[in-house]
PDB file of C-alpha atoms and ligand atoms in Angstrom:
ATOM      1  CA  UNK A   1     -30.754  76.737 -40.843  1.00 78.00           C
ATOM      2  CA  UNK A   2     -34.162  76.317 -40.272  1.00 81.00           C
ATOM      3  CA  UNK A   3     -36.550  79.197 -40.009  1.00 83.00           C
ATOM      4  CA  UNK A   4     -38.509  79.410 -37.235  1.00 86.00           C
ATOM      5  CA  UNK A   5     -41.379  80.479 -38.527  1.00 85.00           C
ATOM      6  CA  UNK A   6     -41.641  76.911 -40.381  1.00 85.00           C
ATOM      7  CA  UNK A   7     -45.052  75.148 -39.407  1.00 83.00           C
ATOM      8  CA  UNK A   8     -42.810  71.705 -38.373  1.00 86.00           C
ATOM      9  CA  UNK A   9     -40.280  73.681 -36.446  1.00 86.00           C
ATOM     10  CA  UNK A  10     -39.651  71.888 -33.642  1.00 89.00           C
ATOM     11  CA  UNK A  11     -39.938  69.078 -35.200  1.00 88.00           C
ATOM     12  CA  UNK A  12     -37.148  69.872 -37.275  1.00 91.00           C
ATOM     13  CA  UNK A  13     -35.177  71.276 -35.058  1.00 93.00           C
ATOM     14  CA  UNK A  14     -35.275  67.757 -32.835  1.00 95.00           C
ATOM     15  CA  UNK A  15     -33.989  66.154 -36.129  1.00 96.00           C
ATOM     16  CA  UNK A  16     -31.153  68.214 -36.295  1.00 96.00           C
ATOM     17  CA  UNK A  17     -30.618  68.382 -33.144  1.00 97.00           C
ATOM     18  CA  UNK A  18     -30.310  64.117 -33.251  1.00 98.00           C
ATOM     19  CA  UNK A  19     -28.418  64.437 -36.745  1.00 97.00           C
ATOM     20  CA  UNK A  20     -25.765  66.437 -34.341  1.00 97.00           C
ATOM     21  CA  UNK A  21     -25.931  63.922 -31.216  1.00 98.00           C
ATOM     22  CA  UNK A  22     -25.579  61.274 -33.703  1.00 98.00           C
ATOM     23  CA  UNK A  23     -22.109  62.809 -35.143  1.00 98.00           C
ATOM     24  CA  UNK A  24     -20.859  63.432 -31.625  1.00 97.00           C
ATOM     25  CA  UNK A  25     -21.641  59.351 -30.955  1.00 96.00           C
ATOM     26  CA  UNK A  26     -24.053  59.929 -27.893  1.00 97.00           C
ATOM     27  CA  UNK A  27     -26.923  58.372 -30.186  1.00 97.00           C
ATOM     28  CA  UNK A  28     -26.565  55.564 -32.648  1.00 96.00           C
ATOM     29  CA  UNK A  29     -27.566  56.162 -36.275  1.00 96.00           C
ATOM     30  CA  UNK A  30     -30.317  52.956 -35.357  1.00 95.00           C
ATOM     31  CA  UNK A  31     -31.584  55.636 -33.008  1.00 96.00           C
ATOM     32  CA  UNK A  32     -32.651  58.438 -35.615  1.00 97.00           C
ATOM     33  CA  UNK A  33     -34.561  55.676 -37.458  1.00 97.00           C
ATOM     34  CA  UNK A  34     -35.966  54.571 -34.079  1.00 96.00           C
ATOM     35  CA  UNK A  35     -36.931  58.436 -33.455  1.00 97.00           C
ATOM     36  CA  UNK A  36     -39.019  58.560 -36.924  1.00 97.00           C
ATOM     37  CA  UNK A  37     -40.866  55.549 -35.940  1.00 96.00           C
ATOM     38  CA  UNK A  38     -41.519  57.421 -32.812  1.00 97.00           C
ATOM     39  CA  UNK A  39     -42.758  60.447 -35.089  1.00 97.00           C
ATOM     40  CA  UNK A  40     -44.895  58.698 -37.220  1.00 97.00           C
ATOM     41  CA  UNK A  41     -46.561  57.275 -34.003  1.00 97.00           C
ATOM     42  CA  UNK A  42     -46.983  60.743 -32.662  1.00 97.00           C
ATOM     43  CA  UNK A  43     -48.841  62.036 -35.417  1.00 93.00           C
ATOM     44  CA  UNK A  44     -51.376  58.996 -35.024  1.00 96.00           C
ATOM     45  CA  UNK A  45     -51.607  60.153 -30.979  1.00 96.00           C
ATOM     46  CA  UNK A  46     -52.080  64.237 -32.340  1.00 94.00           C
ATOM     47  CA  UNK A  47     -48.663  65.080 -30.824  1.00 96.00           C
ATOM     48  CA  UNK A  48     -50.270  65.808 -27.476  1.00 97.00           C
ATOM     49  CA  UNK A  49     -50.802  63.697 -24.184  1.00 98.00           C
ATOM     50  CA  UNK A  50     -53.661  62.050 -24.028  1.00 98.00           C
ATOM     51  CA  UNK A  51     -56.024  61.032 -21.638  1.00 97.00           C
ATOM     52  CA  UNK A  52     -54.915  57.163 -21.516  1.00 98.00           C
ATOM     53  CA  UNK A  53     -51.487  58.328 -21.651  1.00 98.00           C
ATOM     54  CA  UNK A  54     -52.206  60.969 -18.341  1.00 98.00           C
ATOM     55  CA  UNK A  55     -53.241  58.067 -16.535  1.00 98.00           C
ATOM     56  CA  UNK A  56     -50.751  55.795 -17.118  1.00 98.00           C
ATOM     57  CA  UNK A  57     -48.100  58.672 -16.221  1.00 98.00           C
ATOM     58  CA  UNK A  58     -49.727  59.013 -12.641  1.00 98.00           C
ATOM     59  CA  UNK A  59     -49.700  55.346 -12.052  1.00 98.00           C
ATOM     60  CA  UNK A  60     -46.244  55.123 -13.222  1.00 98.00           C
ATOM     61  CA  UNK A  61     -45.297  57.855 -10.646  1.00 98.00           C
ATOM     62  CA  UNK A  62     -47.426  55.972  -8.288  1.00 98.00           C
ATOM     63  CA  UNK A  63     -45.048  53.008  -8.800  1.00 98.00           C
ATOM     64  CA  UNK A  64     -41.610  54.894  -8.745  1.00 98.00           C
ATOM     65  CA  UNK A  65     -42.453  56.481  -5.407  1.00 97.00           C
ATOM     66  CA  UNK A  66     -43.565  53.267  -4.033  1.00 97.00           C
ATOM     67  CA  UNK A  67     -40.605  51.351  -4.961  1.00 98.00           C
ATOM     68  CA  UNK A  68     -37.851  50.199  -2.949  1.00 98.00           C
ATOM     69  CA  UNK A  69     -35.064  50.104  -5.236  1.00 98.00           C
ATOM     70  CA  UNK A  70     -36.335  52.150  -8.352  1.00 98.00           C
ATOM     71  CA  UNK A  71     -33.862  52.909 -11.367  1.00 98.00           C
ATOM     72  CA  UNK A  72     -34.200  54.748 -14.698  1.00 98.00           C
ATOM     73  CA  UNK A  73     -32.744  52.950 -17.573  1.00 97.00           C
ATOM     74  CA  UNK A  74     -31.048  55.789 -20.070  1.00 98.00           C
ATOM     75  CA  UNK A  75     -30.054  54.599 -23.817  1.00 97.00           C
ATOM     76  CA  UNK A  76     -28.616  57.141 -26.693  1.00 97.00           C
ATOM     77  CA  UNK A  77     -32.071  58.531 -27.708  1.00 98.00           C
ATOM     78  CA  UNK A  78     -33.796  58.996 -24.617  1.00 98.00           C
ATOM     79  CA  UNK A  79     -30.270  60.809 -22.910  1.00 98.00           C
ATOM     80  CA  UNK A  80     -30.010  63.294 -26.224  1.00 98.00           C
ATOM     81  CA  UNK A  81     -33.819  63.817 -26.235  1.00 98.00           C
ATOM     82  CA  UNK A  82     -34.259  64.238 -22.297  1.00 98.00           C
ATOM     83  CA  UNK A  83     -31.069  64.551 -20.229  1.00 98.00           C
ATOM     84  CA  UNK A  84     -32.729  67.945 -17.964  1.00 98.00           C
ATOM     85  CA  UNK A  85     -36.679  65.504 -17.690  1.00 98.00           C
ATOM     86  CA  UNK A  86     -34.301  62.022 -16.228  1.00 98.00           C
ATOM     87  CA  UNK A  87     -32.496  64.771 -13.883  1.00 98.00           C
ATOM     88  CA  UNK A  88     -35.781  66.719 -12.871  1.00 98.00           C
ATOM     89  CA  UNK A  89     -37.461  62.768 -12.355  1.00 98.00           C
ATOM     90  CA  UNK A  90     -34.872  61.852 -10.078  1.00 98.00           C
ATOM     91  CA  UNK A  91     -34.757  64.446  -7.971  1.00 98.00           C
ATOM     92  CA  UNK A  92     -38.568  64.131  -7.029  1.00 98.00           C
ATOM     93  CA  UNK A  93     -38.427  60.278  -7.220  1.00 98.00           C
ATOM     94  CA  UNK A  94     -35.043  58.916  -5.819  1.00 97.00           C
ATOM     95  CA  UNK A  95     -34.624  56.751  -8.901  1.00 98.00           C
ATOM     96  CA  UNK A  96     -31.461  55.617  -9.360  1.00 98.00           C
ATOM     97  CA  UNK A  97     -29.985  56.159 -12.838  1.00 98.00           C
ATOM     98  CA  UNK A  98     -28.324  53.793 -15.054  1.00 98.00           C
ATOM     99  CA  UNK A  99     -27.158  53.856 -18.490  1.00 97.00           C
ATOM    100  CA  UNK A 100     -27.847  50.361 -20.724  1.00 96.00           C
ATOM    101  CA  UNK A 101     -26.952  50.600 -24.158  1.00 95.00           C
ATOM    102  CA  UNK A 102     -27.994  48.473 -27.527  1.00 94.00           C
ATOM    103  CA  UNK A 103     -25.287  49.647 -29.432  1.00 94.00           C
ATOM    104  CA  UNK A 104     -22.809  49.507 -26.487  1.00 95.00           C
ATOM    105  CA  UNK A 105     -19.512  50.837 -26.220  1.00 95.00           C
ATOM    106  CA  UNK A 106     -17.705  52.070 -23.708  1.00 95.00           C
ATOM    107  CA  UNK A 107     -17.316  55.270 -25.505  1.00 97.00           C
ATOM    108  CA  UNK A 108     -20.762  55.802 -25.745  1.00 97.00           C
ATOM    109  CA  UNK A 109     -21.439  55.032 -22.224  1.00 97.00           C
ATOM    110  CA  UNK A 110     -18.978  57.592 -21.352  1.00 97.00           C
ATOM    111  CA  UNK A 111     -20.293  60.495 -23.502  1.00 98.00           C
ATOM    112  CA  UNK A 112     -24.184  59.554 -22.861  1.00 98.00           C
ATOM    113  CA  UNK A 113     -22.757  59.893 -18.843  1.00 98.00           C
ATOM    114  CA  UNK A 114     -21.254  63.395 -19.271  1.00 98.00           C
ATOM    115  CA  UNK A 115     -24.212  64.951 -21.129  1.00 98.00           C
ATOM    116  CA  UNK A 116     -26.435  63.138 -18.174  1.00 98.00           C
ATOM    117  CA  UNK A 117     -24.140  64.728 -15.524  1.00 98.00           C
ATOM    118  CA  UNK A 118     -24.290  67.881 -17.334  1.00 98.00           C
ATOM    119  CA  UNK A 119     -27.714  68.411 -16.627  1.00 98.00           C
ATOM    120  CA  UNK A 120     -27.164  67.454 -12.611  1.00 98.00           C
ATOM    121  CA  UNK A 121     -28.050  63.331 -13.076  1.00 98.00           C
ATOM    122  CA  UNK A 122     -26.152  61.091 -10.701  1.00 98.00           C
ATOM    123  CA  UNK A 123     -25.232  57.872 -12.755  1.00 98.00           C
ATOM    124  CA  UNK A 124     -24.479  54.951 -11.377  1.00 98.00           C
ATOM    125  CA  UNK A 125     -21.431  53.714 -12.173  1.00 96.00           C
ATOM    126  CA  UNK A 126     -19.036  50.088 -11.911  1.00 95.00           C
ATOM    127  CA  UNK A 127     -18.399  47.262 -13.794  1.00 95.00           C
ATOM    128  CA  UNK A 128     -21.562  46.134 -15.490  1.00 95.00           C
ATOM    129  CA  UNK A 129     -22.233  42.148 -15.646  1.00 96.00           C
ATOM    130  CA  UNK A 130     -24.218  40.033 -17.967  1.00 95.00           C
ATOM    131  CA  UNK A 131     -27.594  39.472 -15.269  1.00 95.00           C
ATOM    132  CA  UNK A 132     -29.675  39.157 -17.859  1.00 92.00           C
ATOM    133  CA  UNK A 133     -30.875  36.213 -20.225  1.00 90.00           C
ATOM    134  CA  UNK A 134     -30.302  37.957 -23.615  1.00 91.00           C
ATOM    135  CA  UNK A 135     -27.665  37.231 -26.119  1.00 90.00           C
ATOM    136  CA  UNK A 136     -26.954  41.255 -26.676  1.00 90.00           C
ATOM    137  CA  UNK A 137     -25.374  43.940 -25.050  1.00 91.00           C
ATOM    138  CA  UNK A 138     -28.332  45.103 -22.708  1.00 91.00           C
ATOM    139  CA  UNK A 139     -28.028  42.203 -21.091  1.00 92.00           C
ATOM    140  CA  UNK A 140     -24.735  43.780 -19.331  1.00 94.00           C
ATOM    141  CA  UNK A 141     -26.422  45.893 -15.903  1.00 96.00           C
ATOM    142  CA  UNK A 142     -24.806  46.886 -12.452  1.00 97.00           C
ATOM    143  CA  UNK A 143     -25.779  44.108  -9.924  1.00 97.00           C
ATOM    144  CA  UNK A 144     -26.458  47.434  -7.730  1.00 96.00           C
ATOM    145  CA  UNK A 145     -28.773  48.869 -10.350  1.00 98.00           C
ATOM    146  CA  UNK A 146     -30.802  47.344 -12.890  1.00 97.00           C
ATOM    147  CA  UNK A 147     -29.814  44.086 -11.521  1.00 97.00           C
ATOM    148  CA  UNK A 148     -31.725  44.747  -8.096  1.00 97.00           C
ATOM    149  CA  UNK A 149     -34.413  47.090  -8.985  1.00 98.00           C
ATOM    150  CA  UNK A 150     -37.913  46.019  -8.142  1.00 98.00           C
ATOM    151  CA  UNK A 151     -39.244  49.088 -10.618  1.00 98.00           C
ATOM    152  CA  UNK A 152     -37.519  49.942 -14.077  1.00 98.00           C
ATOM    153  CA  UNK A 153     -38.616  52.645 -16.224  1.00 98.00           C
ATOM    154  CA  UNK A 154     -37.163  52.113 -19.521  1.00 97.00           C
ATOM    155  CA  UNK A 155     -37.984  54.887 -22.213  1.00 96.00           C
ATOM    156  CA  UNK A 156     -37.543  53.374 -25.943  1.00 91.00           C
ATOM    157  CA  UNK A 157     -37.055  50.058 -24.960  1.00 82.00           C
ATOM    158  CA  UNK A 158     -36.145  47.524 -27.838  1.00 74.00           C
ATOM    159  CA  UNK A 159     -38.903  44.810 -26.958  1.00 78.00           C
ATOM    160  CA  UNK A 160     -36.814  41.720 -25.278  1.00 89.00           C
ATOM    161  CA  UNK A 161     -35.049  43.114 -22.610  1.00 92.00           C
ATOM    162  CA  UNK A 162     -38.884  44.258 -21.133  1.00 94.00           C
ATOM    163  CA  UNK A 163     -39.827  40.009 -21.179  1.00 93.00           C
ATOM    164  CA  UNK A 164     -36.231  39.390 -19.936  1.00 94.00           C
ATOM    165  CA  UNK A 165     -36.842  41.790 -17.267  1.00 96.00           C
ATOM    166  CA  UNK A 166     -40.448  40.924 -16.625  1.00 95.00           C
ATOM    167  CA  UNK A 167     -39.297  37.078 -16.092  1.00 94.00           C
ATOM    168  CA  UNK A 168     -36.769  38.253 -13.124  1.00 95.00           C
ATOM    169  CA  UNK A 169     -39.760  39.355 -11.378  1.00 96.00           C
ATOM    170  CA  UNK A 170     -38.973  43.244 -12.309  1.00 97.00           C
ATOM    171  CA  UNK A 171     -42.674  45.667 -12.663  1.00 97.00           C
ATOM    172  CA  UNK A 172     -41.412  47.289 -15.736  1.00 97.00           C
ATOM    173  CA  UNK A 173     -42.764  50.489 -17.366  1.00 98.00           C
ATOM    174  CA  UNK A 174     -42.215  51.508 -20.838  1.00 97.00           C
ATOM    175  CA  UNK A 175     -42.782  54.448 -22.396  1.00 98.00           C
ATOM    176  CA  UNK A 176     -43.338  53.914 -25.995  1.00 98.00           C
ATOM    177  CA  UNK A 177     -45.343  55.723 -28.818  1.00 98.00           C
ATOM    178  CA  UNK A 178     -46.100  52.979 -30.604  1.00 97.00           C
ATOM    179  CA  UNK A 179     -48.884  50.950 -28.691  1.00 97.00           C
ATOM    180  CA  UNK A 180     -48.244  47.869 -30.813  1.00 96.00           C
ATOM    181  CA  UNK A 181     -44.810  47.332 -30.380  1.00 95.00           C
ATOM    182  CA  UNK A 182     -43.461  43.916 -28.218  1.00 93.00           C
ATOM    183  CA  UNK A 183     -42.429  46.119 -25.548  1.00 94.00           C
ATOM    184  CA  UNK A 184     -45.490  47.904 -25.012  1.00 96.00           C
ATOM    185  CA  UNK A 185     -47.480  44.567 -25.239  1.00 95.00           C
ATOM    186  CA  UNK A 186     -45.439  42.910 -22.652  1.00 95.00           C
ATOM    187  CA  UNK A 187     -44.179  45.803 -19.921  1.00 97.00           C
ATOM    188  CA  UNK A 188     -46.042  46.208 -16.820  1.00 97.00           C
ATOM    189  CA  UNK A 189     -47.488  49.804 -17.531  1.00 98.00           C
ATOM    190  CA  UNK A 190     -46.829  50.974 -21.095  1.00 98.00           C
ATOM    191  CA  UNK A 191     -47.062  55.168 -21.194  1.00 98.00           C
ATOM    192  CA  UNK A 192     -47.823  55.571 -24.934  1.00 98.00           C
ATOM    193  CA  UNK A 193     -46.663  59.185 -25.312  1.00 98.00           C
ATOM    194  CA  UNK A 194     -43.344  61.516 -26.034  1.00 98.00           C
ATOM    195  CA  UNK A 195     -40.496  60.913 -24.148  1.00 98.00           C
ATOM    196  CA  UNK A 196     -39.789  64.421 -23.112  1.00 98.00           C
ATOM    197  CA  UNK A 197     -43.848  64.999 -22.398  1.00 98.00           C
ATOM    198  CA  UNK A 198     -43.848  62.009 -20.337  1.00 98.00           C
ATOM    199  CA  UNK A 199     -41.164  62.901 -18.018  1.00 98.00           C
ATOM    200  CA  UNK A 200     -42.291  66.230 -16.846  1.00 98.00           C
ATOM    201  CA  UNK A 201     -45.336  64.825 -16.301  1.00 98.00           C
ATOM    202  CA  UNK A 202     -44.449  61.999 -14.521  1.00 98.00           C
ATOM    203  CA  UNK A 203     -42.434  64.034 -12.359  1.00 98.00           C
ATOM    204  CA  UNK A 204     -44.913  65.980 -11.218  1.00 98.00           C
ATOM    205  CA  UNK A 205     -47.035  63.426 -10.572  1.00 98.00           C
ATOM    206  CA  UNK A 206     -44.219  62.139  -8.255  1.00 98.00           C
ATOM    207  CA  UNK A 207     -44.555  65.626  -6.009  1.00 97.00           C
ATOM    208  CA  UNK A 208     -48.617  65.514  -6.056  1.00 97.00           C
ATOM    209  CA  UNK A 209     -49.265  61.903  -4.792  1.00 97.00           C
ATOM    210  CA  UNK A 210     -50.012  61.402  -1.401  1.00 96.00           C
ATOM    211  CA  UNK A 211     -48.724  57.451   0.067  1.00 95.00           C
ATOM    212  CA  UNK A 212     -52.032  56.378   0.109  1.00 96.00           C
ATOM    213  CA  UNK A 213     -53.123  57.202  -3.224  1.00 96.00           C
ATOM    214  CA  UNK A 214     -50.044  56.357  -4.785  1.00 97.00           C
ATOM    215  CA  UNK A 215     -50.199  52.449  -3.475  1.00 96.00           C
ATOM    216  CA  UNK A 216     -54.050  52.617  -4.105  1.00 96.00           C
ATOM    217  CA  UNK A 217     -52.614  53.255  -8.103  1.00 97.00           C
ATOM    218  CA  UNK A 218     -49.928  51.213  -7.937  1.00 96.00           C
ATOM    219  CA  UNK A 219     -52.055  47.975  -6.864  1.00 94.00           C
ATOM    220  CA  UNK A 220     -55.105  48.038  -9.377  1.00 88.00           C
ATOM    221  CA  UNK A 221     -54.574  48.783 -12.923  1.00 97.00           C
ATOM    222  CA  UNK A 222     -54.259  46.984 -15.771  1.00 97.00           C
ATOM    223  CA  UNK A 223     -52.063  47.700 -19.257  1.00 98.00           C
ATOM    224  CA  UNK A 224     -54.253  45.583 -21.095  1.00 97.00           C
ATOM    225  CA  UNK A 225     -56.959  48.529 -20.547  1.00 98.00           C
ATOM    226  CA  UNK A 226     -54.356  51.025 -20.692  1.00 98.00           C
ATOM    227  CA  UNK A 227     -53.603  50.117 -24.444  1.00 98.00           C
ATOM    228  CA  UNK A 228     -56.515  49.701 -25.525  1.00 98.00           C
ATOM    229  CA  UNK A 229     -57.909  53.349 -24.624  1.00 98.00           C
ATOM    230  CA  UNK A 230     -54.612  54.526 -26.422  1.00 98.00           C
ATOM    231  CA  UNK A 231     -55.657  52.256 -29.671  1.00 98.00           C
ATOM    232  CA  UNK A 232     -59.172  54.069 -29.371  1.00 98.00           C
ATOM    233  CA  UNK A 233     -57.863  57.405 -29.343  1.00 97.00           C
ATOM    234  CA  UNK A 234     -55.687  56.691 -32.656  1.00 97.00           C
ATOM    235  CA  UNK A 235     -59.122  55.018 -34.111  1.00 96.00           C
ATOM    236  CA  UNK A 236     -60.600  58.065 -33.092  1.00 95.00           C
ATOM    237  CA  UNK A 237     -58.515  60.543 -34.163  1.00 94.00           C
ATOM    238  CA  UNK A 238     -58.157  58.761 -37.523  1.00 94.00           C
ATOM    239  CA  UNK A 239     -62.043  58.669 -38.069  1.00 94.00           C
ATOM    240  CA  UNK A 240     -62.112  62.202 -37.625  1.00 92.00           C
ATOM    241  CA  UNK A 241     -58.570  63.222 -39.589  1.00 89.00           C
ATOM    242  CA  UNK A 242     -60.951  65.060 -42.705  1.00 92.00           C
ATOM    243  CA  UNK A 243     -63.918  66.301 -40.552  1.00 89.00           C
TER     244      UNK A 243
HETATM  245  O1  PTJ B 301     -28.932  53.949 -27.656  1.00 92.16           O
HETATM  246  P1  PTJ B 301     -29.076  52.479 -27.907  1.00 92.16           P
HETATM  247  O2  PTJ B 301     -27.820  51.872 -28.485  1.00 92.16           O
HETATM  248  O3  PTJ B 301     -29.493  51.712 -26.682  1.00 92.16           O
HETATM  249  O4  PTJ B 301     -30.226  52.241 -29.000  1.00 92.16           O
HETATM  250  C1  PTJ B 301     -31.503  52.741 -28.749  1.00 92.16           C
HETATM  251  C2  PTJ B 301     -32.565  52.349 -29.829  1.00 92.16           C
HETATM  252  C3  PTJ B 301     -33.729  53.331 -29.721  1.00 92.16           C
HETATM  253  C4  PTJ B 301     -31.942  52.444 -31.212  1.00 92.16           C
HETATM  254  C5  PTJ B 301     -33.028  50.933 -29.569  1.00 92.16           C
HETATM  255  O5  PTJ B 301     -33.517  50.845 -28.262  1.00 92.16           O
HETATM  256  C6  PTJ B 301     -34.064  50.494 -30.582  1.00 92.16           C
HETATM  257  O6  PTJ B 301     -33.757  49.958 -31.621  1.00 92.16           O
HETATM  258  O7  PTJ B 301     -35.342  50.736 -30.229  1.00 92.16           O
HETATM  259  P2  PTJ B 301     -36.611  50.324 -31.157  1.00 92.16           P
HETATM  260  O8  PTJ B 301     -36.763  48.831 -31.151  1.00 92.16           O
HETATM  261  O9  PTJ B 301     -36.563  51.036 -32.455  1.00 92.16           O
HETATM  262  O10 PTJ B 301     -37.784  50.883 -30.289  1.00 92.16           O
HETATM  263  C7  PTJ B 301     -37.928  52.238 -30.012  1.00 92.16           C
HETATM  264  C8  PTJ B 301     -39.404  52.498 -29.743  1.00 92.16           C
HETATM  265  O11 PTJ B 301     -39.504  53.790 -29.196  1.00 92.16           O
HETATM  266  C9  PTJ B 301     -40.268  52.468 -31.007  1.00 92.16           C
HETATM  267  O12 PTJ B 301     -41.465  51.746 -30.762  1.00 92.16           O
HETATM  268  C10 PTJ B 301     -40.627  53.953 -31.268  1.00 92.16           C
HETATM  269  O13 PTJ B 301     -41.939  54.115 -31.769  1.00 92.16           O
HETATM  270  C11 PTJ B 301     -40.510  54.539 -29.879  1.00 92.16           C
HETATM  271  N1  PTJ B 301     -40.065  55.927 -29.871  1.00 92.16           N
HETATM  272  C12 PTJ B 301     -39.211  56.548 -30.734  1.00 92.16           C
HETATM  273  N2  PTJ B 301     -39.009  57.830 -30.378  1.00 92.16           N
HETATM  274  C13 PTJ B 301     -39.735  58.036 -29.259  1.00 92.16           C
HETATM  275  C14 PTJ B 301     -40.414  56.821 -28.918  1.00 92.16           C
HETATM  276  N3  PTJ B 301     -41.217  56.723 -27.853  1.00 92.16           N
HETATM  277  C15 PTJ B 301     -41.356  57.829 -27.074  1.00 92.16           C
HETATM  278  N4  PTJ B 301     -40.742  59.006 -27.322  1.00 92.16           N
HETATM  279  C16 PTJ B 301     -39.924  59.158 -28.391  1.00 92.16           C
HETATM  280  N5  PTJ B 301     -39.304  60.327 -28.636  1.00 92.16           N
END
């Protein structure tokens, strides 16, 4: 029990509410270690958007709106983390929905599609193939999904299957707290920030843009930038840690 008067509360209560997610198989125990990466990155960002990471969530909306075939690419973490933000992000930006899995079984595929339905997600569903040039499990993706997006937004994305996708000609957009990490070096448009801040965000981003300024968005930015403002704000914030 964990009182909530403690000053890490929510914190906490995420863990336990993982350690629980994790027992019921919906995440993988890789995905609680992956989550206190995430953490420690969080800290270094001030647990809070930030100004890089605003920006890169409207041009990220700008890019799901504009896309013809957008899909949202759900694994164990981001579904136990996020299930009502992926519902609330499709509704307002047609994305299609699509679970792809790591740790991949179809048990976990299964339970990561109920809690997703739970919260009002369509998933798409069929008999996934192996479309992708990687010797694990995420290469397996629905030919009517992943396999013909033009736009994937894949939250907590384990590094390869970004290049894999980014070779097939795919804009990719991460969201990742860790600026350094493979797949925030080599997606399209990394958002360095919180999952379940991100989404929200992102979503209403997806309501506010007009057509025009969405492709204006969409044509003329650069990630290279992008991460480097987020590096600067950790440099900052670090400088400043014992003022
Ligand atoms: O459910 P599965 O089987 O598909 O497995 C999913 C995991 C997350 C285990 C798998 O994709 C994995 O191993 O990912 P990585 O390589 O650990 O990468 C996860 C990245 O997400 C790391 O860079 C973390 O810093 C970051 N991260 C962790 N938690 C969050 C996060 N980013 C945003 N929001 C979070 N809550």
């Amino acid at each position: 029990m964990i009182p909530n008067d403690h000053p890490r509360y929510r914190s906490l209560a995420v863990r336990e509410h993982l350690a629980r997610c994790a027992k019921a198989g919906i995440l993988s125990l890789e995905g609680l270690t992956a989550h206190g990466r995430g953490e420690a990155f969080d800290y270094l960002i001030g647990e809070r958007t930030t100004e890089s990471a605003l920006a890169a969530e409207r041009i990220a909306a700008a890019l799901l709106v504009g896309a013809r075939n957008p899909v949202i690419s759900v694994n164990g973490n981001t579904a136990a983390l996020a299930a009502d933000g992926i519902a609330r992000l499709q509704q307002v930006s047609g994305a299609a929905v699509e679970v792809n899995l790591f740790h991949r079984s179809e048990e976990r595929i299964r339970k990561i599609t109920g809690l997703l339905e739970e919260q009002g997600v369509r998933v798409l569903k069929g008999d996934a193939e192996r479309l992708l040039p990687l010797s694990h499990d995420r290469a397996l993706c629905l030919p009517g999904g992943i396999g013909s997006a033009d736009v994937v937004l894949v939250p907590l994305e384990d590094g390869d299957r970004c290049t894999a996708l980014r070779e097939m000609g795919k804009t990719v957009i991460a969201i990742d707290l860790n600026p350094l990490s493979r797949t925030a070096q080599s997606a399209s448009l990394t958002i360095v920030d919180e999952v379940t801040r991100a989404l929200p965000v992102i979503a209403r981003f997806c309501s506010e843009l007009s057509p025009g300024e969405a492709a204006v968005l969409a044509s003329g930015f650069s990630n290279r930038d992008i991460l480097r403002a987020a590096l600067q704000e950790i440099q900052e914030r670090i400088a400043h840690a014992l003022d």
